[in-house]
Amino acid sequence: MSGSKQQDKGMLDVVTFGESMALLIAEGGKGLEYASNLSPSFGGAESNVAIGLARLGQASGWCGRLGNDAFGRRIIKAIRGEGVDVSRAELTDEAPTGLMVRENVAGKSSVYYYRKLSAASFMRPEHLDEAYIASSKVLHLTGITPALSASCIEAAHAAVQMAKQNGVKVSFDPNLRLKLWSLEEARKVLLPLAEQADYFLPGLDELKLLYQTDSMETITDKLKKLPGISIIKGGEDCTYVLEKDKLTSVPYFKVDQVIDTVGAGDGFCAGFLTGVVRGYSMEEAVRLGNLIGSQVIQAVGDWEGLPSAVEIEQLLSGKGHVER
């Protein structure tokens, strides 16, 4: 991505790229058809992860293309304001910033996308900066980006190759979005990317669709054939770690109230990758991911509930919030 060359090699812990969109959330627990007010924000799996990492004290960078419009400028300022490096993000006049609108009625969230022909959908391999990717320890990408267009598929594969050529680990969350493409289309792209990942971060429900089976044994047998480590989110009461032939379960953290589950997976990824770059064991990294995810679901918004390093230290030490 174009931008000032402010990062030197070895300065970043995690680089990620993808689409961030303007977000409008219907207020008052009403559906969009009846809501009187829409609350503005933004969201995108990759920028959510980058923000989560930054809040935990890690050096993260987000690359993406946004329209050179009010939404795009607002988003890039907000991501920068969270401490994420956006020197390779780009505002373009080629196309507008994408939009998503969300409603939460009776505890059920629905998302509607207006992102066809968005600025991010025109991302191509030449928009990537190999030196920037090489400056990081981990490249994190999701299956949402290749769902946007054929050129985005090429960009995703190019990013992975750049990472591998420079000794950078690859983290891949399939983030299956069936509103963006069919299962058949997704399977042809996501499974090959999974084979390239050092850390594959699927949800159990996604694996059932991608592998066309409800059998956990069959799923684990297929995952064992992958060269990397698989972290299976969304178990009944735990996250699974499949490292070589060893399957380990890491329990969830219990919460008093679930307010909004959107962004929980991105929070998990931020916590897990924080553990990875800090040299934690896989179980310890997943435990941190579980803890971050448990905090996100207790707040409204895609990224707003991501905790800071100080808040996590307080939780782990058992110290509560001091009001005054």
PDB file of C-alpha atoms in Angstrom:
ATOM      1  CA  MET A   1       0.000   0.000   0.000  1.00  0.00           C
ATOM      2  CA  SER A   2       1.181   3.520  -0.613  1.00  0.00           C
ATOM      3  CA  GLY A   3       2.211   5.717   2.297  1.00  0.00           C
ATOM      4  CA  SER A   4       5.174   7.077   4.189  1.00  0.00           C
ATOM      5  CA  LYS A   5       7.965   4.652   5.011  1.00  0.00           C
ATOM      6  CA  GLN A   6       7.804   5.109   8.772  1.00  0.00           C
ATOM      7  CA  GLN A   7       8.387   1.507   9.838  1.00  0.00           C
ATOM      8  CA  ASP A   8      11.819  -0.144   9.820  1.00  0.00           C
ATOM      9  CA  LYS A   9      12.433  -3.859   9.432  1.00  0.00           C
ATOM     10  CA  GLY A  10      11.709  -5.772  12.600  1.00  0.00           C
ATOM     11  CA  MET A  11       9.566  -3.031  14.093  1.00  0.00           C
ATOM     12  CA  LEU A  12       6.174  -4.728  13.783  1.00  0.00           C
ATOM     13  CA  ASP A  13       4.775  -7.732  15.600  1.00  0.00           C
ATOM     14  CA  VAL A  14       1.796  -8.364  13.309  1.00  0.00           C
ATOM     15  CA  VAL A  15       0.753  -6.987   9.927  1.00  0.00           C
ATOM     16  CA  THR A  16      -2.733  -7.553   8.596  1.00  0.00           C
ATOM     17  CA  PHE A  17      -4.685  -6.311   5.593  1.00  0.00           C
ATOM     18  CA  GLY A  18      -8.272  -6.297   4.433  1.00  0.00           C
ATOM     19  CA  GLU A  19     -11.411  -4.210   4.214  1.00  0.00           C
ATOM     20  CA  SER A  20     -12.621  -1.838   6.893  1.00  0.00           C
ATOM     21  CA  MET A  21     -16.100  -0.431   6.368  1.00  0.00           C
ATOM     22  CA  ALA A  22     -18.272   2.258   7.778  1.00  0.00           C
ATOM     23  CA  LEU A  23     -20.762   0.737  10.211  1.00  0.00           C
ATOM     24  CA  LEU A  24     -24.227   1.930  11.187  1.00  0.00           C
ATOM     25  CA  ILE A  25     -25.888   0.181  14.140  1.00  0.00           C
ATOM     26  CA  ALA A  26     -29.632   0.383  14.767  1.00  0.00           C
ATOM     27  CA  GLU A  27     -30.240   1.582  18.307  1.00  0.00           C
ATOM     28  CA  GLY A  28     -32.862   0.647  20.850  1.00  0.00           C
ATOM     29  CA  GLY A  29     -33.018  -3.063  20.039  1.00  0.00           C
ATOM     30  CA  LYS A  30     -35.180  -2.298  17.015  1.00  0.00           C
ATOM     31  CA  GLY A  31     -34.882  -3.666  13.509  1.00  0.00           C
ATOM     32  CA  LEU A  32     -33.606  -1.345  10.785  1.00  0.00           C
ATOM     33  CA  GLU A  33     -37.106  -0.947   9.408  1.00  0.00           C
ATOM     34  CA  TYR A  34     -38.286   0.683  12.634  1.00  0.00           C
ATOM     35  CA  ALA A  35     -35.162   2.147  14.271  1.00  0.00           C
ATOM     36  CA  SER A  36     -35.180   5.921  14.658  1.00  0.00           C
ATOM     37  CA  ASN A  37     -31.454   6.256  15.244  1.00  0.00           C
ATOM     38  CA  LEU A  38     -28.354   4.685  13.722  1.00  0.00           C
ATOM     39  CA  SER A  39     -25.083   4.863  15.647  1.00  0.00           C
ATOM     40  CA  PRO A  40     -21.975   5.373  13.451  1.00  0.00           C
ATOM     41  CA  SER A  41     -18.791   3.364  13.828  1.00  0.00           C
ATOM     42  CA  PHE A  42     -16.617   1.185  11.628  1.00  0.00           C
ATOM     43  CA  GLY A  43     -15.565  -2.422  11.474  1.00  0.00           C
ATOM     44  CA  GLY A  44     -13.510  -4.977   9.651  1.00  0.00           C
ATOM     45  CA  ALA A  45     -12.077  -8.243  10.914  1.00  0.00           C
ATOM     46  CA  GLU A  46      -8.486  -7.350  10.145  1.00  0.00           C
ATOM     47  CA  SER A  47      -8.519  -3.816  11.566  1.00  0.00           C
ATOM     48  CA  ASN A  48     -10.372  -5.161  14.623  1.00  0.00           C
ATOM     49  CA  VAL A  49      -7.491  -7.577  15.217  1.00  0.00           C
ATOM     50  CA  ALA A  50      -4.909  -4.844  14.677  1.00  0.00           C
ATOM     51  CA  ILE A  51      -6.651  -2.606  17.222  1.00  0.00           C
ATOM     52  CA  GLY A  52      -6.877  -5.479  19.693  1.00  0.00           C
ATOM     53  CA  LEU A  53      -3.156  -6.116  19.357  1.00  0.00           C
ATOM     54  CA  ALA A  54      -2.303  -2.443  19.802  1.00  0.00           C
ATOM     55  CA  ARG A  55      -4.402  -2.203  22.950  1.00  0.00           C
ATOM     56  CA  LEU A  56      -2.513  -5.168  24.352  1.00  0.00           C
ATOM     57  CA  GLY A  57       0.783  -3.402  23.731  1.00  0.00           C
ATOM     58  CA  GLN A  58       1.849  -5.053  20.493  1.00  0.00           C
ATOM     59  CA  ALA A  59       3.117  -3.197  17.419  1.00  0.00           C
ATOM     60  CA  SER A  60       0.534  -3.836  14.719  1.00  0.00           C
ATOM     61  CA  GLY A  61       0.040  -2.551  11.208  1.00  0.00           C
ATOM     62  CA  TRP A  62      -3.090  -2.544   9.070  1.00  0.00           C
ATOM     63  CA  CYS A  63      -3.060  -2.259   5.278  1.00  0.00           C
ATOM     64  CA  GLY A  64      -6.176  -1.604   3.254  1.00  0.00           C
ATOM     65  CA  ARG A  65      -7.849   0.604   0.674  1.00  0.00           C
ATOM     66  CA  LEU A  66     -10.564   3.049   1.642  1.00  0.00           C
ATOM     67  CA  GLY A  67     -12.481   5.507  -0.446  1.00  0.00           C
ATOM     68  CA  ASN A  68     -11.212   9.068  -0.303  1.00  0.00           C
ATOM     69  CA  ASP A  69     -14.489  10.097   1.271  1.00  0.00           C
ATOM     70  CA  ALA A  70     -15.787  11.104   4.683  1.00  0.00           C
ATOM     71  CA  PHE A  71     -16.188   7.480   5.802  1.00  0.00           C
ATOM     72  CA  GLY A  72     -12.703   6.496   4.652  1.00  0.00           C
ATOM     73  CA  ARG A  73     -11.020   9.470   6.298  1.00  0.00           C
ATOM     74  CA  ARG A  74     -12.942   8.870   9.523  1.00  0.00           C
ATOM     75  CA  ILE A  75     -11.914   5.201   9.586  1.00  0.00           C
ATOM     76  CA  ILE A  76      -8.216   5.734   8.931  1.00  0.00           C
ATOM     77  CA  LYS A  77      -8.041   8.439  11.616  1.00  0.00           C
ATOM     78  CA  ALA A  78      -9.742   6.145  14.122  1.00  0.00           C
ATOM     79  CA  ILE A  79      -7.464   3.185  13.420  1.00  0.00           C
ATOM     80  CA  ARG A  80      -4.405   5.421  13.642  1.00  0.00           C
ATOM     81  CA  GLY A  81      -5.760   6.865  16.863  1.00  0.00           C
ATOM     82  CA  GLU A  82      -5.842   3.371  18.377  1.00  0.00           C
ATOM     83  CA  GLY A  83      -2.085   3.110  17.907  1.00  0.00           C
ATOM     84  CA  VAL A  84      -2.112   0.962  14.765  1.00  0.00           C
ATOM     85  CA  ASP A  85       0.387   1.772  12.019  1.00  0.00           C
ATOM     86  CA  VAL A  86      -1.520   2.737   8.855  1.00  0.00           C
ATOM     87  CA  SER A  87       1.417   3.935   6.789  1.00  0.00           C
ATOM     88  CA  ARG A  88       0.547   1.419   4.059  1.00  0.00           C
ATOM     89  CA  ALA A  89      -3.186   2.112   4.039  1.00  0.00           C
ATOM     90  CA  GLU A  90      -4.505   4.113   1.110  1.00  0.00           C
ATOM     91  CA  LEU A  91      -7.316   6.539   0.428  1.00  0.00           C
ATOM     92  CA  THR A  92      -8.343   6.234  -3.212  1.00  0.00           C
ATOM     93  CA  ASP A  93     -10.664   8.050  -5.597  1.00  0.00           C
ATOM     94  CA  GLU A  94     -11.117   4.802  -7.547  1.00  0.00           C
ATOM     95  CA  ALA A  95     -14.132   3.649  -5.516  1.00  0.00           C
ATOM     96  CA  PRO A  96     -16.018   4.433  -2.282  1.00  0.00           C
ATOM     97  CA  THR A  97     -15.592   3.044   1.204  1.00  0.00           C
ATOM     98  CA  GLY A  98     -17.766  -0.002   1.874  1.00  0.00           C
ATOM     99  CA  LEU A  99     -20.679   0.097   4.296  1.00  0.00           C
ATOM    100  CA  MET A 100     -22.295  -2.403   6.622  1.00  0.00           C
ATOM    101  CA  VAL A 101     -25.463  -1.926   8.647  1.00  0.00           C
ATOM    102  CA  ARG A 102     -26.308  -3.987  11.705  1.00  0.00           C
ATOM    103  CA  GLU A 103     -29.387  -4.633  13.783  1.00  0.00           C
ATOM    104  CA  ASN A 104     -29.755  -6.601  16.994  1.00  0.00           C
ATOM    105  CA  VAL A 105     -33.300  -7.751  17.686  1.00  0.00           C
ATOM    106  CA  ALA A 106     -34.149 -10.078  20.577  1.00  0.00           C
ATOM    107  CA  GLY A 107     -30.505 -10.966  20.994  1.00  0.00           C
ATOM    108  CA  LYS A 108     -30.081 -11.944  17.345  1.00  0.00           C
ATOM    109  CA  SER A 109     -27.681  -9.865  15.287  1.00  0.00           C
ATOM    110  CA  SER A 110     -28.006  -9.423  11.515  1.00  0.00           C
ATOM    111  CA  VAL A 111     -25.510  -7.677   9.250  1.00  0.00           C
ATOM    112  CA  TYR A 112     -26.234  -6.209   5.828  1.00  0.00           C
ATOM    113  CA  TYR A 113     -23.369  -5.404   3.458  1.00  0.00           C
ATOM    114  CA  TYR A 114     -23.089  -2.618   0.895  1.00  0.00           C
ATOM    115  CA  ARG A 115     -19.567  -3.344  -0.235  1.00  0.00           C
ATOM    116  CA  LYS A 116     -19.807  -4.456  -3.874  1.00  0.00           C
ATOM    117  CA  LEU A 117     -17.282  -2.475  -5.956  1.00  0.00           C
ATOM    118  CA  SER A 118     -15.895  -0.871  -2.803  1.00  0.00           C
ATOM    119  CA  ALA A 119     -12.369   0.535  -2.705  1.00  0.00           C
ATOM    120  CA  ALA A 120     -11.101  -2.582  -0.935  1.00  0.00           C
ATOM    121  CA  SER A 121     -12.550  -4.896  -3.580  1.00  0.00           C
ATOM    122  CA  PHE A 122     -10.064  -3.441  -6.063  1.00  0.00           C
ATOM    123  CA  MET A 123      -7.030  -4.478  -4.021  1.00  0.00           C
ATOM    124  CA  ARG A 124      -4.378  -6.163  -6.152  1.00  0.00           C
ATOM    125  CA  PRO A 125      -0.979  -7.755  -5.434  1.00  0.00           C
ATOM    126  CA  GLU A 126       0.827  -4.596  -6.567  1.00  0.00           C
ATOM    127  CA  HIS A 127      -0.826  -2.713  -3.718  1.00  0.00           C
ATOM    128  CA  LEU A 128       1.152  -4.789  -1.224  1.00  0.00           C
ATOM    129  CA  ASP A 129       4.526  -3.704   0.173  1.00  0.00           C
ATOM    130  CA  GLU A 130       6.710  -6.779   0.577  1.00  0.00           C
ATOM    131  CA  ALA A 131       9.246  -4.962   2.742  1.00  0.00           C
ATOM    132  CA  TYR A 132       6.457  -3.954   5.103  1.00  0.00           C
ATOM    133  CA  ILE A 133       5.210  -7.531   5.432  1.00  0.00           C
ATOM    134  CA  ALA A 134       8.805  -8.687   5.893  1.00  0.00           C
ATOM    135  CA  SER A 135       9.196  -6.215   8.778  1.00  0.00           C
ATOM    136  CA  SER A 136       6.730  -8.199  10.896  1.00  0.00           C
ATOM    137  CA  LYS A 137       6.795 -11.423  12.847  1.00  0.00           C
ATOM    138  CA  VAL A 138       3.326 -12.562  11.745  1.00  0.00           C
ATOM    139  CA  LEU A 139       1.069 -11.840   8.775  1.00  0.00           C
ATOM    140  CA  HIS A 140      -2.586 -12.234   9.706  1.00  0.00           C
ATOM    141  CA  LEU A 141      -5.263 -12.538   7.066  1.00  0.00           C
ATOM    142  CA  THR A 142      -8.841 -13.718   6.865  1.00  0.00           C
ATOM    143  CA  GLY A 143     -11.069 -15.371   4.306  1.00  0.00           C
ATOM    144  CA  ILE A 144     -13.138 -12.207   4.023  1.00  0.00           C
ATOM    145  CA  THR A 145     -10.607 -10.422   1.819  1.00  0.00           C
ATOM    146  CA  PRO A 146     -10.491 -13.059  -0.953  1.00  0.00           C
ATOM    147  CA  ALA A 147     -14.301 -13.186  -0.905  1.00  0.00           C
ATOM    148  CA  LEU A 148     -14.412  -9.623  -2.240  1.00  0.00           C
ATOM    149  CA  SER A 149     -13.074 -10.167  -5.756  1.00  0.00           C
ATOM    150  CA  ALA A 150     -10.744 -12.147  -7.997  1.00  0.00           C
ATOM    151  CA  SER A 151      -8.027  -9.514  -7.563  1.00  0.00           C
ATOM    152  CA  CYS A 152      -8.367  -9.818  -3.793  1.00  0.00           C
ATOM    153  CA  ILE A 153      -7.830 -13.578  -4.075  1.00  0.00           C
ATOM    154  CA  GLU A 154      -4.604 -12.839  -5.942  1.00  0.00           C
ATOM    155  CA  ALA A 155      -3.594 -10.294  -3.304  1.00  0.00           C
ATOM    156  CA  ALA A 156      -4.182 -12.759  -0.472  1.00  0.00           C
ATOM    157  CA  HIS A 157      -2.049 -15.426  -2.105  1.00  0.00           C
ATOM    158  CA  ALA A 158       0.640 -12.870  -2.930  1.00  0.00           C
ATOM    159  CA  ALA A 159       0.757 -11.681   0.680  1.00  0.00           C
ATOM    160  CA  VAL A 160       1.196 -15.239   1.929  1.00  0.00           C
ATOM    161  CA  GLN A 161       4.041 -15.847  -0.503  1.00  0.00           C
ATOM    162  CA  MET A 162       5.728 -12.590   0.519  1.00  0.00           C
ATOM    163  CA  ALA A 163       5.500 -13.654   4.150  1.00  0.00           C
ATOM    164  CA  LYS A 164       6.911 -17.108   3.511  1.00  0.00           C
ATOM    165  CA  GLN A 165       9.764 -15.785   1.375  1.00  0.00           C
ATOM    166  CA  ASN A 166      10.789 -13.543   4.255  1.00  0.00           C
ATOM    167  CA  GLY A 167      10.427 -15.975   7.162  1.00  0.00           C
ATOM    168  CA  VAL A 168       7.243 -14.364   8.473  1.00  0.00           C
ATOM    169  CA  LYS A 169       4.671 -16.657  10.107  1.00  0.00           C
ATOM    170  CA  VAL A 170       1.197 -16.772   8.545  1.00  0.00           C
ATOM    171  CA  SER A 171      -1.987 -16.677  10.626  1.00  0.00           C
ATOM    172  CA  PHE A 172      -5.237 -17.409   8.792  1.00  0.00           C
ATOM    173  CA  ASP A 173      -8.796 -17.079  10.085  1.00  0.00           C
ATOM    174  CA  PRO A 174     -11.225 -18.340   7.397  1.00  0.00           C
ATOM    175  CA  ASN A 175     -14.037 -16.079   8.656  1.00  0.00           C
ATOM    176  CA  LEU A 176     -16.515 -17.726   6.314  1.00  0.00           C
ATOM    177  CA  ARG A 177     -19.055 -15.186   5.033  1.00  0.00           C
ATOM    178  CA  LEU A 178     -21.767 -16.877   2.983  1.00  0.00           C
ATOM    179  CA  LYS A 179     -23.347 -13.494   2.220  1.00  0.00           C
ATOM    180  CA  LEU A 180     -20.256 -12.743   0.130  1.00  0.00           C
ATOM    181  CA  TRP A 181     -19.823 -15.969  -1.825  1.00  0.00           C
ATOM    182  CA  SER A 182     -21.131 -19.506  -2.088  1.00  0.00           C
ATOM    183  CA  LEU A 183     -19.794 -22.352   0.020  1.00  0.00           C
ATOM    184  CA  GLU A 184     -18.398 -24.004  -3.100  1.00  0.00           C
ATOM    185  CA  GLU A 185     -16.514 -20.852  -4.077  1.00  0.00           C
ATOM    186  CA  ALA A 186     -15.252 -20.391  -0.543  1.00  0.00           C
ATOM    187  CA  ARG A 187     -14.052 -23.958  -0.201  1.00  0.00           C
ATOM    188  CA  LYS A 188     -11.887 -23.688  -3.342  1.00  0.00           C
ATOM    189  CA  VAL A 189     -10.067 -20.667  -1.936  1.00  0.00           C
ATOM    190  CA  LEU A 190     -10.049 -21.092   1.830  1.00  0.00           C
ATOM    191  CA  LEU A 191      -8.795 -24.669   2.050  1.00  0.00           C
ATOM    192  CA  PRO A 192      -5.652 -23.965  -0.028  1.00  0.00           C
ATOM    193  CA  LEU A 193      -4.938 -20.926   2.146  1.00  0.00           C
ATOM    194  CA  ALA A 194      -5.322 -23.098   5.244  1.00  0.00           C
ATOM    195  CA  GLU A 195      -2.600 -25.347   3.850  1.00  0.00           C
ATOM    196  CA  GLN A 196      -0.247 -22.348   3.766  1.00  0.00           C
ATOM    197  CA  ALA A 197      -0.888 -21.201   7.324  1.00  0.00           C
ATOM    198  CA  ASP A 198       1.383 -21.664  10.310  1.00  0.00           C
ATOM    199  CA  TYR A 199      -1.637 -20.915  12.514  1.00  0.00           C
ATOM    200  CA  PHE A 200      -5.062 -21.891  11.181  1.00  0.00           C
ATOM    201  CA  LEU A 201      -7.866 -20.332  13.252  1.00  0.00           C
ATOM    202  CA  PRO A 202     -11.229 -21.723  12.112  1.00  0.00           C
ATOM    203  CA  GLY A 203     -14.495 -21.967  13.976  1.00  0.00           C
ATOM    204  CA  LEU A 204     -15.934 -25.437  14.498  1.00  0.00           C
ATOM    205  CA  ASP A 205     -19.078 -24.531  12.552  1.00  0.00           C
ATOM    206  CA  GLU A 206     -16.917 -23.286   9.669  1.00  0.00           C
ATOM    207  CA  LEU A 207     -14.991 -26.549   9.610  1.00  0.00           C
ATOM    208  CA  LYS A 208     -18.218 -28.541   9.435  1.00  0.00           C
ATOM    209  CA  LEU A 209     -19.169 -26.587   6.318  1.00  0.00           C
ATOM    210  CA  LEU A 210     -15.742 -26.543   4.711  1.00  0.00           C
ATOM    211  CA  TYR A 211     -15.126 -30.260   5.262  1.00  0.00           C
ATOM    212  CA  GLN A 212     -18.775 -31.247   4.757  1.00  0.00           C
ATOM    213  CA  THR A 213     -19.027 -33.298   7.933  1.00  0.00           C
ATOM    214  CA  ASP A 214     -20.332 -33.051  11.500  1.00  0.00           C
ATOM    215  CA  SER A 215     -17.825 -35.623  12.732  1.00  0.00           C
ATOM    216  CA  MET A 216     -15.184 -34.139  15.022  1.00  0.00           C
ATOM    217  CA  GLU A 217     -12.996 -37.179  14.363  1.00  0.00           C
ATOM    218  CA  THR A 218     -13.141 -36.625  10.610  1.00  0.00           C
ATOM    219  CA  ILE A 219     -12.431 -32.925  11.055  1.00  0.00           C
ATOM    220  CA  THR A 220      -9.397 -33.522  13.260  1.00  0.00           C
ATOM    221  CA  ASP A 221      -8.095 -36.165  10.850  1.00  0.00           C
ATOM    222  CA  LYS A 222      -8.216 -33.600   8.040  1.00  0.00           C
ATOM    223  CA  LEU A 223      -6.605 -30.912  10.162  1.00  0.00           C
ATOM    224  CA  LYS A 224      -3.778 -33.259  11.134  1.00  0.00           C
ATOM    225  CA  LYS A 225      -2.763 -33.308   7.470  1.00  0.00           C
ATOM    226  CA  LEU A 226      -2.139 -29.564   7.492  1.00  0.00           C
ATOM    227  CA  PRO A 227       1.468 -28.478   8.106  1.00  0.00           C
ATOM    228  CA  GLY A 228       0.562 -25.795  10.656  1.00  0.00           C
ATOM    229  CA  ILE A 229      -1.100 -25.674  14.056  1.00  0.00           C
ATOM    230  CA  SER A 230      -4.903 -25.537  14.112  1.00  0.00           C
ATOM    231  CA  ILE A 231      -6.806 -23.573  16.737  1.00  0.00           C
ATOM    232  CA  ILE A 232     -10.492 -24.557  16.662  1.00  0.00           C
ATOM    233  CA  LYS A 233     -12.795 -21.883  18.064  1.00  0.00           C
ATOM    234  CA  GLY A 234     -16.405 -22.394  19.026  1.00  0.00           C
ATOM    235  CA  GLY A 235     -16.364 -25.641  20.933  1.00  0.00           C
ATOM    236  CA  GLU A 236     -19.216 -26.205  23.385  1.00  0.00           C
ATOM    237  CA  ASP A 237     -17.219 -24.915  26.349  1.00  0.00           C
ATOM    238  CA  CYS A 238     -13.652 -24.622  25.076  1.00  0.00           C
ATOM    239  CA  THR A 239     -11.242 -23.809  22.282  1.00  0.00           C
ATOM    240  CA  TYR A 240      -9.240 -26.708  20.874  1.00  0.00           C
ATOM    241  CA  VAL A 241      -5.543 -26.724  20.066  1.00  0.00           C
ATOM    242  CA  LEU A 242      -4.411 -29.316  17.522  1.00  0.00           C
ATOM    243  CA  GLU A 243      -0.628 -29.393  17.472  1.00  0.00           C
ATOM    244  CA  LYS A 244       0.788 -32.273  15.489  1.00  0.00           C
ATOM    245  CA  ASP A 245      -1.332 -35.212  16.704  1.00  0.00           C
ATOM    246  CA  LYS A 246      -2.175 -33.755  20.110  1.00  0.00           C
ATOM    247  CA  LEU A 247      -5.654 -32.281  20.688  1.00  0.00           C
ATOM    248  CA  THR A 248      -5.946 -30.093  23.788  1.00  0.00           C
ATOM    249  CA  SER A 249      -8.989 -28.222  25.078  1.00  0.00           C
ATOM    250  CA  VAL A 250      -8.668 -24.795  26.687  1.00  0.00           C
ATOM    251  CA  PRO A 251     -11.773 -23.768  28.707  1.00  0.00           C
ATOM    252  CA  TYR A 252     -13.664 -20.538  28.092  1.00  0.00           C
ATOM    253  CA  PHE A 253     -13.920 -17.799  30.692  1.00  0.00           C
ATOM    254  CA  LYS A 254     -17.404 -17.442  32.134  1.00  0.00           C
ATOM    255  CA  VAL A 255     -19.111 -14.046  31.846  1.00  0.00           C
ATOM    256  CA  ASP A 256     -22.122 -12.624  33.642  1.00  0.00           C
ATOM    257  CA  GLN A 257     -23.858 -11.233  30.592  1.00  0.00           C
ATOM    258  CA  VAL A 258     -23.457 -11.561  26.828  1.00  0.00           C
ATOM    259  CA  ILE A 259     -24.377  -8.283  25.148  1.00  0.00           C
ATOM    260  CA  ASP A 260     -22.975  -8.539  21.616  1.00  0.00           C
ATOM    261  CA  THR A 261     -21.049 -11.479  20.139  1.00  0.00           C
ATOM    262  CA  VAL A 262     -19.870  -9.610  17.024  1.00  0.00           C
ATOM    263  CA  GLY A 263     -16.100  -9.181  17.106  1.00  0.00           C
ATOM    264  CA  ALA A 264     -15.471 -11.941  19.630  1.00  0.00           C
ATOM    265  CA  GLY A 265     -13.510 -14.001  17.100  1.00  0.00           C
ATOM    266  CA  ASP A 266     -11.357 -11.009  16.188  1.00  0.00           C
ATOM    267  CA  GLY A 267     -10.716 -10.365  19.868  1.00  0.00           C
ATOM    268  CA  PHE A 268      -9.682 -13.982  20.255  1.00  0.00           C
ATOM    269  CA  CYS A 269      -7.246 -13.648  17.354  1.00  0.00           C
ATOM    270  CA  ALA A 270      -5.735 -10.494  18.874  1.00  0.00           C
ATOM    271  CA  GLY A 271      -5.185 -12.251  22.193  1.00  0.00           C
ATOM    272  CA  PHE A 272      -3.861 -15.418  20.600  1.00  0.00           C
ATOM    273  CA  LEU A 273      -1.416 -13.550  18.347  1.00  0.00           C
ATOM    274  CA  THR A 274      -0.254 -11.487  21.314  1.00  0.00           C
ATOM    275  CA  GLY A 275       0.620 -14.762  23.012  1.00  0.00           C
ATOM    276  CA  VAL A 276       2.381 -16.007  19.882  1.00  0.00           C
ATOM    277  CA  VAL A 277       4.657 -12.975  19.483  1.00  0.00           C
ATOM    278  CA  ARG A 278       5.405 -13.016  23.214  1.00  0.00           C
ATOM    279  CA  GLY A 279       6.563 -16.625  22.973  1.00  0.00           C
ATOM    280  CA  TYR A 280       3.754 -18.200  24.977  1.00  0.00           C
ATOM    281  CA  SER A 281       2.920 -21.874  24.586  1.00  0.00           C
ATOM    282  CA  MET A 282      -0.054 -22.577  22.339  1.00  0.00           C
ATOM    283  CA  GLU A 283      -2.251 -23.303  25.361  1.00  0.00           C
ATOM    284  CA  GLU A 284      -1.237 -20.057  27.040  1.00  0.00           C
ATOM    285  CA  ALA A 285      -1.812 -18.080  23.838  1.00  0.00           C
ATOM    286  CA  VAL A 286      -5.261 -19.626  23.406  1.00  0.00           C
ATOM    287  CA  ARG A 287      -6.103 -18.920  27.039  1.00  0.00           C
ATOM    288  CA  LEU A 288      -5.303 -15.247  26.449  1.00  0.00           C
ATOM    289  CA  GLY A 289      -7.391 -15.343  23.281  1.00  0.00           C
ATOM    290  CA  ASN A 290     -10.315 -16.814  25.209  1.00  0.00           C
ATOM    291  CA  LEU A 291      -9.992 -14.081  27.827  1.00  0.00           C
ATOM    292  CA  ILE A 292     -10.014 -11.284  25.241  1.00  0.00           C
ATOM    293  CA  GLY A 293     -13.016 -12.818  23.491  1.00  0.00           C
ATOM    294  CA  SER A 294     -14.894 -13.018  26.796  1.00  0.00           C
ATOM    295  CA  GLN A 295     -14.434  -9.275  27.281  1.00  0.00           C
ATOM    296  CA  VAL A 296     -15.556  -8.320  23.764  1.00  0.00           C
ATOM    297  CA  ILE A 297     -18.943 -10.037  24.075  1.00  0.00           C
ATOM    298  CA  GLN A 298     -19.789  -7.876  27.083  1.00  0.00           C
ATOM    299  CA  ALA A 299     -19.844  -4.652  25.046  1.00  0.00           C
ATOM    300  CA  VAL A 300     -21.628  -3.339  21.955  1.00  0.00           C
ATOM    301  CA  GLY A 301     -19.541  -2.842  18.838  1.00  0.00           C
ATOM    302  CA  ASP A 302     -17.055  -4.658  16.638  1.00  0.00           C
ATOM    303  CA  TRP A 303     -13.914  -3.447  18.434  1.00  0.00           C
ATOM    304  CA  GLU A 304     -14.946  -1.018  21.156  1.00  0.00           C
ATOM    305  CA  GLY A 305     -14.952  -3.702  23.855  1.00  0.00           C
ATOM    306  CA  LEU A 306     -11.380  -4.837  23.181  1.00  0.00           C
ATOM    307  CA  PRO A 307      -9.536  -4.551  26.504  1.00  0.00           C
ATOM    308  CA  SER A 308      -6.233  -2.846  27.217  1.00  0.00           C
ATOM    309  CA  ALA A 309      -3.165  -4.550  28.625  1.00  0.00           C
ATOM    310  CA  VAL A 310      -3.820  -2.901  32.000  1.00  0.00           C
ATOM    311  CA  GLU A 311      -7.380  -4.225  32.105  1.00  0.00           C
ATOM    312  CA  ILE A 312      -6.189  -7.732  31.286  1.00  0.00           C
ATOM    313  CA  GLU A 313      -3.540  -7.563  34.014  1.00  0.00           C
ATOM    314  CA  GLN A 314      -6.244  -6.547  36.490  1.00  0.00           C
ATOM    315  CA  LEU A 315      -8.441  -9.452  35.437  1.00  0.00           C
ATOM    316  CA  LEU A 316      -5.627 -11.976  35.691  1.00  0.00           C
ATOM    317  CA  SER A 317      -4.515 -10.644  39.064  1.00  0.00           C
ATOM    318  CA  GLY A 318      -8.054 -10.659  40.420  1.00  0.00           C
ATOM    319  CA  LYS A 319      -8.132  -6.909  41.003  1.00  0.00           C
ATOM    320  CA  GLY A 320     -11.498  -5.312  40.325  1.00  0.00           C
ATOM    321  CA  HIS A 321     -12.432  -1.951  38.904  1.00  0.00           C
ATOM    322  CA  VAL A 322     -11.828   0.952  41.300  1.00  0.00           C
ATOM    323  CA  GLU A 323     -14.552   3.532  40.735  1.00  0.00           C
ATOM    324  CA  ARG A 324     -13.085   6.413  42.737  1.00  0.00           C
TER     325      ARG A 324
END
